[in-house]
Short mmCIF file of C-alpha atoms in Angstrom, two decimals:
data_model
loop_
_atom_site.label_atom_id
_atom_site.label_comp_id
_atom_site.label_asym_id
_atom_site.label_seq_id
_atom_site.Cartn_x
_atom_site.Cartn_y
_atom_site.Cartn_z
CA MET A 22 3.70 -29.22 7.26
CA VAL A 23 2.92 -26.10 5.24
CA ASP A 24 3.23 -22.94 7.31
CA LEU A 25 -0.04 -21.16 6.54
CA PRO A 26 -0.57 -17.55 7.67
CA LYS A 27 -3.88 -16.26 9.00
CA LYS A 28 -6.11 -15.41 6.07
CA LYS A 29 -7.34 -11.88 5.69
CA ALA A 30 -9.31 -10.11 3.03
CA GLY A 31 -7.78 -7.19 1.16
CA ILE A 32 -10.09 -4.22 0.70
CA VAL A 33 -9.46 -2.10 -2.41
CA ALA A 34 -11.48 1.09 -2.81
CA CYS A 35 -11.39 3.24 -5.92
CA SER A 36 -11.58 6.47 -3.86
CA GLY A 37 -12.49 8.20 -7.11
CA GLU A 38 -12.29 11.91 -6.41
CA GLU A 39 -14.43 13.11 -9.30
CA ILE A 40 -17.82 11.83 -8.13
CA PRO A 41 -19.55 11.44 -4.75
CA GLU A 42 -19.78 7.68 -5.21
CA GLY A 43 -16.00 7.54 -5.26
CA THR A 44 -15.94 9.17 -1.85
CA VAL A 45 -18.61 6.71 -0.74
CA SER A 46 -16.34 3.83 -1.77
CA ARG A 47 -13.51 5.29 0.31
CA MET A 48 -15.61 5.91 3.40
CA ALA A 49 -17.18 2.48 3.23
CA ALA A 50 -13.79 0.83 2.92
CA LEU A 51 -12.43 2.74 5.90
CA LYS A 52 -15.45 1.80 7.98
CA VAL A 53 -14.90 -1.89 7.22
CA LEU A 54 -11.15 -1.68 7.80
CA HIS A 55 -11.19 0.31 11.01
CA GLU A 56 -14.49 -0.62 12.64
CA LEU A 57 -16.48 -3.51 11.26
CA ARG A 58 -13.82 -6.07 10.37
CA ARG A 59 -10.62 -4.81 11.90
CA GLY A 60 -8.20 -7.72 12.22
CA ASP A 61 -9.81 -9.59 9.33
CA THR A 62 -8.98 -7.07 6.64
CA VAL A 63 -5.98 -5.38 5.10
CA THR A 64 -5.91 -1.97 3.41
CA ILE A 65 -4.81 -2.11 -0.20
CA CYS A 66 -3.87 1.40 -1.27
CA LEU A 67 -5.02 1.58 -4.89
CA PRO A 68 -2.63 4.33 -6.09
CA LEU A 69 0.31 2.45 -4.59
CA PHE A 70 -1.02 -0.78 -6.06
CA LEU A 71 -1.27 0.73 -9.53
CA ALA A 72 2.12 2.39 -9.22
CA GLY A 73 3.77 -0.96 -8.48
CA GLY A 74 3.49 -1.51 -4.71
CA GLU A 75 5.01 -4.97 -4.36
CA GLY A 76 3.63 -5.75 -0.94
CA ASP A 77 0.09 -4.85 -1.91
CA ARG A 78 0.27 -6.79 -5.17
CA ALA A 79 1.81 -9.83 -3.54
CA PHE A 80 -0.85 -9.84 -0.84
CA ALA A 81 -3.64 -9.49 -3.38
CA SER A 82 -2.27 -12.34 -5.47
CA VAL A 83 -2.66 -14.92 -2.71
CA ASN A 84 -5.38 -13.49 -0.50
CA PRO A 85 -8.99 -12.80 -1.36
CA THR A 86 -9.74 -9.19 -2.22
CA ILE A 87 -12.98 -7.24 -2.22
CA THR A 88 -13.00 -4.21 -4.47
CA ILE A 89 -15.33 -1.27 -3.90
CA ASP A 90 -15.88 0.93 -6.94
CA GLY A 91 -17.89 4.09 -7.12
CA CYS A 92 -19.15 3.51 -10.63
CA SER A 93 -19.28 1.05 -13.48
CA ARG A 94 -15.80 2.04 -14.64
CA ARG A 95 -14.65 -0.36 -11.90
CA CYS A 96 -11.12 0.97 -11.63
CA ALA A 97 -10.38 -0.92 -8.43
CA ALA A 98 -11.64 -4.24 -9.78
CA ILE A 99 -9.91 -3.88 -13.12
CA GLY A 100 -6.68 -2.67 -11.57
CA THR A 101 -6.65 -5.49 -9.03
CA GLU A 102 -7.15 -8.12 -11.69
CA LYS A 103 -4.63 -6.53 -14.02
CA TYR A 104 -1.82 -6.38 -11.49
CA SER A 105 -2.41 -9.36 -9.25
CA ALA A 106 -5.50 -11.54 -9.31
CA ARG A 107 -9.19 -11.30 -9.97
CA PRO A 108 -10.96 -10.02 -6.87
CA ALA A 109 -13.10 -12.46 -4.95
CA VAL A 110 -15.95 -9.97 -5.08
CA SER A 111 -16.47 -6.69 -6.91
CA VAL A 112 -18.86 -4.21 -5.29
CA VAL A 113 -20.08 -1.27 -7.34
CA VAL A 114 -21.70 1.51 -5.36
CA THR A 115 -24.04 2.62 -8.14
CA ASP A 116 -25.25 -0.97 -8.61
CA LEU A 117 -25.95 -1.31 -4.92
CA MET A 118 -27.74 2.04 -4.84
CA GLU A 119 -29.99 0.84 -7.61
CA SER A 120 -30.73 -2.56 -6.12
CA GLU A 121 -31.36 -1.13 -2.67
CA GLN A 122 -33.13 1.96 -4.02
CA LEU A 123 -30.90 4.32 -2.14
CA PRO A 124 -30.90 8.08 -2.83
CA ARG A 125 -28.06 9.52 -4.86
CA PRO A 126 -25.36 11.08 -2.69
CA LEU A 127 -24.34 14.67 -3.22
CA GLY A 128 -21.00 16.14 -2.28
CA ARG A 129 -17.75 14.48 -3.24
CA ARG A 130 -15.65 16.28 -0.65
CA ARG A 131 -18.05 15.79 2.26
CA LEU A 132 -20.78 13.23 2.02
CA ASP A 133 -24.25 14.52 2.66
CA ALA A 134 -26.85 12.52 4.63
CA ALA A 135 -27.67 10.41 1.59
CA GLY A 136 -24.00 9.76 1.03
CA GLU A 137 -23.51 8.67 4.62
CA ARG A 138 -26.44 6.33 4.30
CA VAL A 139 -25.07 4.76 1.14
CA ALA A 140 -21.59 4.46 2.66
CA ASN A 141 -22.97 2.71 5.73
CA LYS A 142 -24.93 0.31 3.57
CA VAL A 143 -21.93 -0.45 1.38
CA ALA A 144 -19.81 -1.00 4.50
CA GLN A 145 -22.37 -3.39 5.92
CA VAL A 146 -22.54 -5.38 2.70
CA VAL A 147 -18.76 -5.50 2.41
CA ALA A 148 -18.37 -6.61 6.02
CA GLU A 149 -20.67 -9.54 5.33
CA LEU A 150 -18.71 -10.31 2.20
CA VAL A 151 -15.52 -10.38 4.25
CA ASP A 152 -17.10 -13.08 6.38
CA GLU A 153 -18.07 -14.95 3.27
CA VAL A 154 -14.70 -14.86 1.55
CA LEU A 155 -12.99 -15.92 4.71
CA GLY A 156 -15.59 -18.50 5.62
CA ARG A 157 -17.08 -19.21 2.20
CA PRO A 158 -20.85 -19.00 2.13
CA ALA A 159 -22.49 -17.95 -1.17
CA PRO A 160 -22.00 -14.30 -2.29
CA LYS A 161 -24.85 -11.74 -2.05
CA GLU A 162 -27.01 -11.18 -5.13
CA SER A 163 -26.80 -7.39 -4.77
CA VAL A 164 -23.18 -7.37 -5.84
CA ARG A 165 -21.56 -8.40 -9.06
CA PRO A 166 -19.67 -11.67 -8.65
CA ALA A 167 -16.12 -11.23 -9.86
CA ASP A 168 -15.97 -14.65 -11.46
CA ASP A 169 -18.03 -14.78 -14.63
CA HIS A 170 -16.19 -17.80 -16.00
CA GLU A 171 -16.89 -20.96 -14.06
CA HIS A 172 -14.12 -22.91 -15.73
CA GLU A 173 -11.47 -20.63 -14.26
CA ALA A 174 -9.91 -21.43 -10.92
CA ILE A 175 -10.66 -19.30 -7.92
CA VAL A 176 -8.41 -18.69 -4.95
CA GLY A 177 -10.44 -18.39 -1.80
CA SER A 178 -10.72 -19.69 1.72
CA CYS A 179 -11.80 -23.02 3.08
CA SER A 180 -15.48 -23.34 3.91
CA CYS A 181 -14.55 -24.68 7.33
CA GLY A 182 -13.87 -21.09 8.31
CA SER A 183 -10.25 -21.72 9.22
CA GLY A 184 -9.01 -19.21 6.70
CA ILE A 185 -6.75 -21.80 5.05
CA PRO A 186 -6.32 -20.80 1.40
CA VAL A 187 -7.93 -23.02 -1.21
CA LEU A 188 -7.95 -23.30 -4.95
CA ARG A 189 -11.31 -23.98 -6.51
CA LEU A 190 -11.46 -25.33 -10.03
CA THR A 191 -13.62 -27.29 -12.38
CA LEU A 192 -12.19 -30.39 -13.98
CA ASP A 193 -14.15 -32.54 -16.41
CA GLY A 194 -17.34 -30.89 -15.26
CA GLU A 195 -16.73 -31.57 -11.58
CA GLU A 196 -15.96 -28.83 -9.07
CA TYR A 197 -13.06 -29.26 -6.66
CA GLU A 198 -11.87 -27.31 -3.67
CA LEU A 199 -8.22 -28.08 -3.01
CA ILE A 200 -6.95 -27.05 0.37
CA ALA A 201 -3.65 -25.24 0.82
CA VAL A 202 -2.76 -25.19 -2.89
CA PRO A 203 -2.06 -21.42 -3.05
CA ALA A 204 0.30 -21.75 -0.10
CA ILE A 205 1.95 -24.76 -1.74
CA PHE A 206 2.45 -22.70 -4.90
CA ASP A 207 4.04 -19.96 -2.80
CA GLN A 208 6.43 -22.37 -1.16
CA LEU A 209 7.43 -23.95 -4.44
CA ALA A 210 7.99 -20.53 -5.94
CA ALA A 211 10.08 -19.49 -2.94
CA ALA A 212 12.13 -22.67 -3.39
CA GLY A 213 12.85 -21.64 -6.95
CA ARG A 214 10.73 -24.28 -8.67
CA VAL A 215 9.62 -23.50 -12.20
CA ALA A 216 6.36 -24.52 -13.82
CA ASP A 217 7.52 -27.46 -15.90
CA ARG A 218 7.06 -31.19 -15.67
CA SER A 219 9.92 -31.54 -13.21
CA VAL A 220 7.76 -30.02 -10.47
CA MET A 221 4.66 -32.14 -11.05
CA ALA A 222 5.51 -35.05 -8.77
CA GLU A 223 6.49 -32.76 -5.90
CA LEU A 224 3.41 -30.61 -6.42
CA MET A 225 1.04 -33.59 -6.38
CA GLU A 226 2.76 -35.07 -3.34
CA GLN A 227 2.15 -31.84 -1.40
CA VAL A 228 -1.44 -31.54 -2.62
CA LYS A 229 -2.24 -35.11 -1.54
CA ILE A 230 -1.07 -34.35 2.00
CA TYR A 231 -4.03 -31.98 2.40
CA ASN A 232 -6.57 -33.41 0.00
CA SER A 233 -8.13 -36.81 -0.61
CA LEU A 234 -8.29 -37.25 -4.35
CA THR A 235 -10.83 -39.33 -6.20
CA VAL A 236 -9.35 -42.33 -7.95
CA GLY A 237 -8.72 -41.56 -11.61
CA ILE A 238 -8.45 -37.77 -11.51
CA GLU A 239 -4.78 -37.50 -10.67
CA ALA A 240 -3.50 -37.44 -14.21
CA GLY A 241 -5.86 -34.70 -15.33
CA LEU A 242 -5.49 -32.80 -12.08
CA SER A 243 -1.72 -32.80 -12.19
CA GLU A 244 -1.77 -31.22 -15.65
CA ARG A 245 -4.29 -28.66 -14.50
CA LEU A 246 -2.32 -27.83 -11.36
CA LEU A 247 0.80 -27.35 -13.42
CA ASP A 248 -1.10 -24.80 -15.53
CA GLU A 249 -2.35 -23.09 -12.38
CA PHE A 250 1.16 -22.99 -10.93
CA ARG A 251 2.38 -21.41 -14.14
CA LEU A 252 -0.36 -18.76 -13.90
CA HIS A 253 0.51 -18.21 -10.25
CA LEU A 254 4.14 -17.53 -11.13
CA GLU A 255 3.09 -15.17 -13.93
CA ARG A 256 0.86 -13.22 -11.57
CA ARG A 257 3.68 -12.91 -9.12
CA GLY A 258 5.47 -11.40 -12.07
CA LYS A 259 8.85 -12.65 -11.00
CA ARG A 260 9.17 -9.58 -8.75
CA MET B 24 25.07 -5.83 -2.59
CA ILE B 25 23.33 -6.47 0.74
CA ASP B 26 21.64 -9.77 1.52
CA PHE B 27 18.46 -9.83 3.57
CA LEU B 28 16.43 -12.09 5.76
CA THR B 29 12.72 -11.36 5.47
CA VAL B 30 9.45 -11.88 7.27
CA THR B 31 6.07 -11.06 5.75
CA VAL B 32 2.91 -10.20 7.65
CA ASP B 33 -0.16 -9.37 5.54
CA LYS B 34 1.15 -7.05 2.84
CA PHE B 35 4.20 -5.92 4.80
CA THR B 36 7.60 -7.45 4.25
CA PHE B 37 10.28 -6.58 6.76
CA ARG B 38 13.90 -6.98 5.76
CA VAL B 39 16.88 -7.58 8.00
CA ALA B 40 20.27 -6.85 6.46
CA THR B 41 22.68 -9.69 7.18
CA ASP B 42 25.87 -7.65 7.29
CA ARG B 43 25.31 -5.86 10.62
CA LEU B 44 24.15 -6.30 14.20
CA TYR B 45 21.00 -5.05 15.90
CA SER B 46 19.77 -3.78 19.22
CA PRO B 47 16.43 -5.11 20.44
CA GLU B 48 15.04 -1.59 19.81
CA GLY B 49 15.81 -1.97 16.13
CA VAL B 50 18.89 0.20 15.71
CA TRP B 51 21.49 -1.43 13.49
CA ALA B 52 25.23 -1.07 14.03
CA LYS B 53 27.89 -1.70 11.44
CA SER B 54 31.59 -1.61 12.22
CA GLU B 55 33.91 0.36 9.98
CA ASP B 56 37.63 1.00 10.15
CA ASP B 57 39.31 2.88 12.94
CA ARG B 58 36.74 2.16 15.66
CA ARG B 59 33.93 3.82 13.79
CA VAL B 60 30.44 2.37 13.92
CA ARG B 61 27.65 3.44 11.58
CA LEU B 62 24.11 3.45 13.02
CA GLY B 63 20.69 3.38 11.44
CA LEU B 64 17.14 2.14 11.77
CA SER B 65 15.95 -1.31 10.86
CA ASP B 66 13.35 -1.71 8.15
CA PHE B 67 10.90 -2.98 10.75
CA VAL B 68 11.17 0.12 12.92
CA GLN B 69 10.96 2.56 10.02
CA GLN B 70 7.86 0.86 8.62
CA LEU B 71 6.25 0.72 12.02
CA ASN B 72 6.76 4.36 12.80
CA GLY B 73 5.84 5.73 9.39
CA ASP B 74 7.24 8.47 7.20
CA VAL B 75 10.04 10.39 8.90
CA ALA B 76 9.39 14.12 8.82
CA PHE B 77 12.33 15.08 11.03
CA ALA B 78 15.48 13.30 12.06
CA GLU B 79 17.95 14.90 14.40
CA VAL B 80 21.26 13.47 15.52
CA ARG B 81 23.06 14.72 18.61
CA PRO B 82 25.75 17.29 17.75
CA ILE B 83 29.18 16.27 16.47
CA GLY B 84 31.47 15.61 19.40
CA THR B 85 28.76 14.54 21.83
CA GLU B 86 29.71 11.57 23.95
CA ILE B 87 27.12 8.86 23.79
CA SER B 88 26.93 6.06 26.31
CA ASP B 89 25.75 2.57 25.48
CA GLY B 90 21.95 2.95 25.58
CA GLY B 91 22.11 6.74 25.55
CA GLU B 92 20.04 8.72 23.07
CA PHE B 93 21.97 9.45 19.89
CA ALA B 94 19.12 10.63 17.64
CA VAL B 95 15.42 11.45 17.55
CA ILE B 96 13.05 10.85 14.68
CA GLU B 97 9.65 12.43 14.33
CA THR B 98 6.93 10.81 12.27
CA ILE B 99 3.22 11.38 11.91
CA LYS B 100 2.74 8.67 14.54
CA ALA B 101 5.40 9.32 17.12
CA ASN B 102 8.51 11.07 18.36
CA VAL B 103 11.04 8.28 18.80
CA GLU B 104 14.17 8.71 20.84
CA LEU B 105 16.76 6.26 19.61
CA PRO B 106 19.11 4.58 22.09
CA SER B 107 22.61 3.91 20.82
CA PRO B 108 23.64 0.25 20.82
CA VAL B 109 27.26 1.27 21.34
CA SER B 110 29.19 3.88 23.29
CA GLY B 111 31.23 6.44 21.41
CA VAL B 112 31.42 10.02 20.18
CA VAL B 113 29.24 11.43 17.43
CA ALA B 114 31.57 11.79 14.46
CA GLU B 115 29.08 12.23 11.64
CA ALA B 116 25.39 12.90 11.13
CA ASN B 117 23.86 11.96 7.79
CA PRO B 118 23.64 15.26 5.88
CA VAL B 119 20.61 14.19 3.81
CA LEU B 120 18.45 14.08 6.94
CA ALA B 121 18.03 17.84 6.98
CA ASP B 122 16.30 18.08 3.61
CA ARG B 123 15.25 14.53 2.90
CA PRO B 124 14.54 12.70 6.15
CA GLU B 125 12.28 10.33 4.23
CA THR B 126 15.50 8.69 3.04
CA VAL B 127 15.38 6.79 6.31
CA ASN B 128 12.18 5.16 5.06
CA LEU B 129 13.24 4.69 1.45
CA ASP B 130 16.66 3.17 2.12
CA PRO B 131 17.08 2.36 5.84
CA TYR B 132 20.14 0.14 5.33
CA GLY B 133 21.88 2.31 2.76
CA GLU B 134 21.49 6.03 2.12
CA GLY B 135 19.21 6.41 5.14
CA TRP B 136 21.88 5.81 7.80
CA LEU B 137 21.63 8.13 10.79
CA ALA B 138 25.00 8.64 12.42
CA VAL B 139 28.58 7.46 12.74
CA LEU B 140 30.08 7.14 16.19
CA GLY B 141 33.84 7.34 16.57
CA LYS B 142 35.96 5.82 19.35
CA ALA B 143 33.16 3.31 19.49
CA ILE B 144 33.13 0.14 21.49
CA LEU B 145 30.85 -2.44 19.95
CA ASP B 146 30.08 -5.33 22.27
CA ARG B 147 29.08 -8.12 19.90
CA HIS B 148 27.76 -10.22 22.74
CA SER B 149 25.18 -7.65 23.74
CA LEU B 150 23.83 -7.14 20.23
CA LEU B 151 21.63 -9.39 18.15
CA THR B 152 22.73 -11.22 15.05
CA PRO B 153 20.47 -10.77 12.01
CA GLU B 154 18.96 -14.18 12.64
CA ALA B 155 18.21 -13.38 16.26
CA TYR B 156 16.75 -9.98 15.36
CA LEU B 157 14.55 -11.64 12.76
CA GLN B 158 13.06 -13.78 15.53
CA VAL B 159 12.45 -10.67 17.61
CA ILE B 160 10.52 -8.95 14.86
CA LYS B 161 8.63 -12.09 13.91
CA GLY B 162 7.15 -12.09 17.35
CA ARG B 163 6.26 -8.39 17.24
CA ALA B 164 5.20 -8.10 13.63
CA GLU B 165 1.79 -9.78 13.90
CA SER B 166 0.61 -7.66 16.81
CA GLU B 167 2.08 -4.44 15.49
CA VAL B 168 0.68 -4.84 11.98
CA GLY B 169 -2.72 -5.51 13.45
CA LYS B 170 -2.69 -2.03 14.94
CA LYS B 171 -2.09 -0.35 11.57
CA MET C 8 -16.49 18.21 -18.85
CA SER C 9 -15.59 19.30 -22.37
CA GLY C 10 -12.60 17.54 -23.84
CA GLU C 11 -11.43 20.81 -25.31
CA GLU C 12 -11.57 22.80 -22.09
CA ARG C 13 -8.05 23.56 -20.94
CA LYS C 14 -7.48 23.70 -17.23
CA VAL C 15 -4.69 22.97 -14.84
CA ILE C 16 -5.10 19.39 -13.72
CA VAL C 17 -4.91 18.62 -10.02
CA MET C 18 -4.32 14.99 -9.20
CA PRO C 19 -4.05 13.84 -5.59
CA CYS C 20 -2.80 10.41 -4.65
CA SER C 21 -5.71 9.97 -2.20
CA GLY C 22 -3.74 7.25 -0.47
CA ILE C 23 -6.08 5.49 1.92
CA GLY C 24 -3.54 4.17 4.40
CA LYS C 25 -2.31 7.41 5.94
CA SER C 26 -3.49 10.84 7.02
CA TYR C 27 -1.19 12.42 4.45
CA GLY C 28 -3.16 10.70 1.69
CA ALA C 29 -6.37 12.19 3.07
CA ILE C 30 -4.66 15.58 3.20
CA SER C 31 -3.68 15.29 -0.47
CA ARG C 32 -7.33 14.66 -1.32
CA GLU C 33 -8.67 17.43 0.91
CA ALA C 34 -6.18 19.95 -0.49
CA ALA C 35 -7.14 19.02 -4.05
CA TYR C 36 -10.81 19.63 -3.33
CA GLU C 37 -10.00 22.94 -1.67
CA VAL C 38 -8.17 24.10 -4.78
CA VAL C 39 -10.65 22.83 -7.35
CA ASP C 40 -13.88 23.63 -5.52
CA GLU C 41 -12.94 26.79 -3.62
CA LEU C 42 -9.70 28.52 -4.52
CA ARG C 43 -9.41 28.10 -8.29
CA PRO C 44 -12.71 26.59 -9.53
CA ASN C 45 -12.54 28.20 -12.96
CA THR C 46 -9.01 27.25 -13.87
CA THR C 47 -8.56 23.75 -12.46
CA ARG C 48 -10.03 20.29 -12.74
CA LEU C 49 -9.61 17.11 -10.74
CA VAL C 50 -8.49 13.96 -12.44
CA ALA C 51 -8.85 10.61 -10.69
CA LEU C 52 -5.52 8.82 -10.74
CA SER C 53 -7.00 5.39 -11.25
CA LEU C 54 -9.02 6.45 -14.30
CA LEU C 55 -5.90 7.93 -15.82
CA VAL C 56 -3.74 4.90 -15.08
CA LEU C 57 -6.28 2.48 -16.47
CA GLY C 58 -6.29 4.32 -19.76
CA ASP C 59 -9.18 6.76 -19.92
CA GLU C 60 -8.60 8.44 -23.27
CA GLU C 61 -9.97 11.86 -22.46
CA ARG C 62 -7.93 12.14 -19.32
CA ARG C 63 -4.79 10.88 -21.02
CA ALA C 64 -5.24 13.49 -23.73
CA ALA C 65 -5.78 16.14 -21.08
CA VAL C 66 -2.63 15.35 -19.08
CA SER C 67 -0.51 15.27 -22.18
CA ARG C 68 -1.81 18.67 -23.18
CA ASP C 69 -2.37 20.57 -19.92
CA PRO C 70 -0.15 21.17 -16.90
CA VAL C 71 -0.52 18.68 -14.06
CA ILE C 72 -0.04 19.24 -10.35
CA ALA C 73 0.48 15.88 -8.67
CA ILE C 74 -0.07 15.90 -4.91
CA ASP C 75 1.52 12.98 -3.09
CA GLY C 76 1.09 11.93 0.50
CA CYS C 77 4.28 9.93 0.92
CA PRO C 78 7.77 9.49 -0.55
CA LYS C 79 6.56 6.77 -2.91
CA LEU C 80 5.19 9.56 -5.14
CA CYS C 81 2.47 7.47 -6.76
CA ALA C 82 0.58 10.39 -8.32
CA ALA C 83 3.67 11.99 -9.84
CA THR C 84 5.03 8.67 -11.05
CA MET C 85 1.80 7.55 -12.65
CA ALA C 86 1.18 10.98 -14.19
CA GLU C 87 4.54 10.71 -15.89
CA LYS C 88 3.93 7.15 -17.04
CA SER C 89 0.53 8.16 -18.39
CA GLY C 90 2.04 10.73 -20.70
CA ALA C 91 1.82 13.94 -18.70
CA GLY C 92 4.07 16.50 -20.32
CA ARG C 93 4.37 19.11 -17.61
CA ILE C 94 4.19 17.93 -14.00
CA THR C 95 4.66 19.89 -10.80
CA ARG C 96 5.31 17.54 -7.90
CA VAL C 97 3.88 18.57 -4.56
CA SER C 98 4.46 16.60 -1.38
CA VAL C 99 2.36 16.74 1.77
CA LEU C 100 5.45 15.69 3.68
CA ASP C 101 7.22 18.89 2.59
CA VAL C 102 4.42 20.91 4.14
CA GLN C 103 4.81 18.89 7.33
CA LYS C 104 8.52 19.71 7.40
CA ARG C 105 7.73 23.41 7.22
CA HIS C 106 5.01 23.14 9.87
CA ARG C 107 6.36 20.95 12.57
CA GLU C 108 3.74 22.21 15.01
CA LEU C 109 0.96 20.45 13.11
CA LYS C 110 0.08 16.89 14.14
CA PRO C 111 -2.41 15.61 11.60
CA GLN C 112 -4.48 12.57 12.45
CA GLY C 113 -7.38 10.65 10.96
CA ILE C 114 -8.08 9.35 7.51
CA ALA C 115 -11.87 9.22 7.13
CA GLN C 116 -12.07 12.40 9.16
CA LEU C 117 -9.02 14.63 9.46
CA ASN C 118 -8.43 16.38 12.73
CA GLU C 119 -8.07 20.16 12.90
CA ASP C 120 -4.31 20.00 12.27
CA GLY C 121 -4.91 17.82 9.24
CA LEU C 122 -7.45 20.23 7.83
CA ARG C 123 -5.10 23.12 8.51
CA MET C 124 -2.28 21.35 6.72
CA ALA C 125 -4.59 20.74 3.78
CA ARG C 126 -5.47 24.43 3.59
CA ILE C 127 -1.80 25.42 3.68
CA LEU C 128 -1.06 22.92 0.94
CA ALA C 129 -4.04 24.11 -1.09
CA ALA C 130 -2.83 27.71 -0.93
CA GLU C 131 0.55 26.61 -2.24
CA VAL C 132 -1.06 24.65 -5.04
CA ALA C 133 -3.23 27.63 -5.94
CA GLY C 134 -0.05 29.64 -6.33
CA ILE C 135 1.32 27.02 -8.69
CA VAL C 136 -1.92 27.14 -10.66
CA ASP C 137 -1.52 30.88 -11.04
CA GLN C 138 2.02 30.44 -12.33
CA GLU C 139 0.87 27.86 -14.84
CA GLU C 140 -1.91 30.18 -15.98
CA LEU C 141 0.62 32.93 -16.48
CA LYS C 142 2.81 30.65 -18.58
CA THR C 143 -0.20 29.67 -20.65
CA ARG C 144 -1.20 33.29 -21.28
CA LYS C 145 2.34 34.09 -22.33
CA GLY C 146 2.17 31.14 -24.71
CA GLY C 147 4.79 29.24 -22.79
CA ASP C 148 3.14 25.88 -23.24
CA ARG C 149 2.80 25.97 -27.02
#
């Protein structure tokens, strides 16, 4: 039986010091982490992440992350994808301000009333997104979905709300949600398995424990899972 | 080269060096020649308590009883009085602690050692093996990390 | 901000997990907005690390003061890796060691001790800025 840890969402804020919206991103993240979804979220410190923080990167590679960026430069989203995995959702404060018609905040050191209002709204949206990535309803339209390429696999959480990690992918035009695959990848990696054909039988055997597979897809799926395992190992970067 | 056992909770990985023994409070003890025992903090305890701003060991020559305080560390979160897992006499205090107490955080099993007790009596039956200490921190890690 | 304008760059780590990270940020604002507004500029670490050309050019040309909240030294490390030529490393923890009486708390909102520590740190950074300005006037960075 795969030993699966409780799923949490990593929150990555840009904290950009140069503009008020960067401070908004920071305050919103802290509100989610310490008040709204304490126990369901984990702080990802962006400077540490960018500088090579192994724990933060490892967490972000197998757990869903929500990035909160002050502006369209999207440093948190880009950094998260570059050094671990694409975030489950990317929130951009300026986008949300526009869609919700919120006033522009002033003051990057101390948020003014408008800034507080925007931060509270961002926090509320992110808190709901935390519920979604851990329980898997559809993402909000007011935020930019991180996945623009439907053919790419997504690591997320089971829609049953258990928090069990899943891998979602499209194969031959059909969408699949495969339970426990990220955790299986982790265990194979920890056991020293490499992403070549020698691991395929073991990988499929584990996957079939948790997933009922349609007759006829195994051959294609096994090739695809081998590719995904290879990507998984690359993301882990052989730390 | 030190080997480690590890446990990971969220983004935190806690390492337990396999070449020494541990008190339940997370002080490690490593025997050296001539009845000397080197003491330090486990990775779990240093991560839990945060960056060490001050670390003070009792003066050289102080007699320390088993369970008696041999050092105090001060972090942004707490002042932690450390009970010695062995009895003995303070023979050395790590000189780097005065200027670079953060060494305790950066290298808790190596350069960040705290003290050496001489004339030390190490009761192996009262201390935890690395495997047993790993089980102790496994149980505590989830609840402690949740408070961070 | 003009790409040609030469100022001392202040770059806090702004670590979000600890009070010291908040202090690094607060101190940076104190320097740039209050103490030395004409001779300093803030640079966001993440923009620099992710390759913003103007900021990379600036750090390679102008002196950088990297303010770090913990021993991991993310700001100083990433400034160096991003091509900064002249870096002064400042640690919040060093201020704590000199001011044991201060017990900073809070991240979103620093307590009074945290704000005080930030002001002390900012004053020290302002002094470093002045030294860098002096070097520049003497032509020491050419």
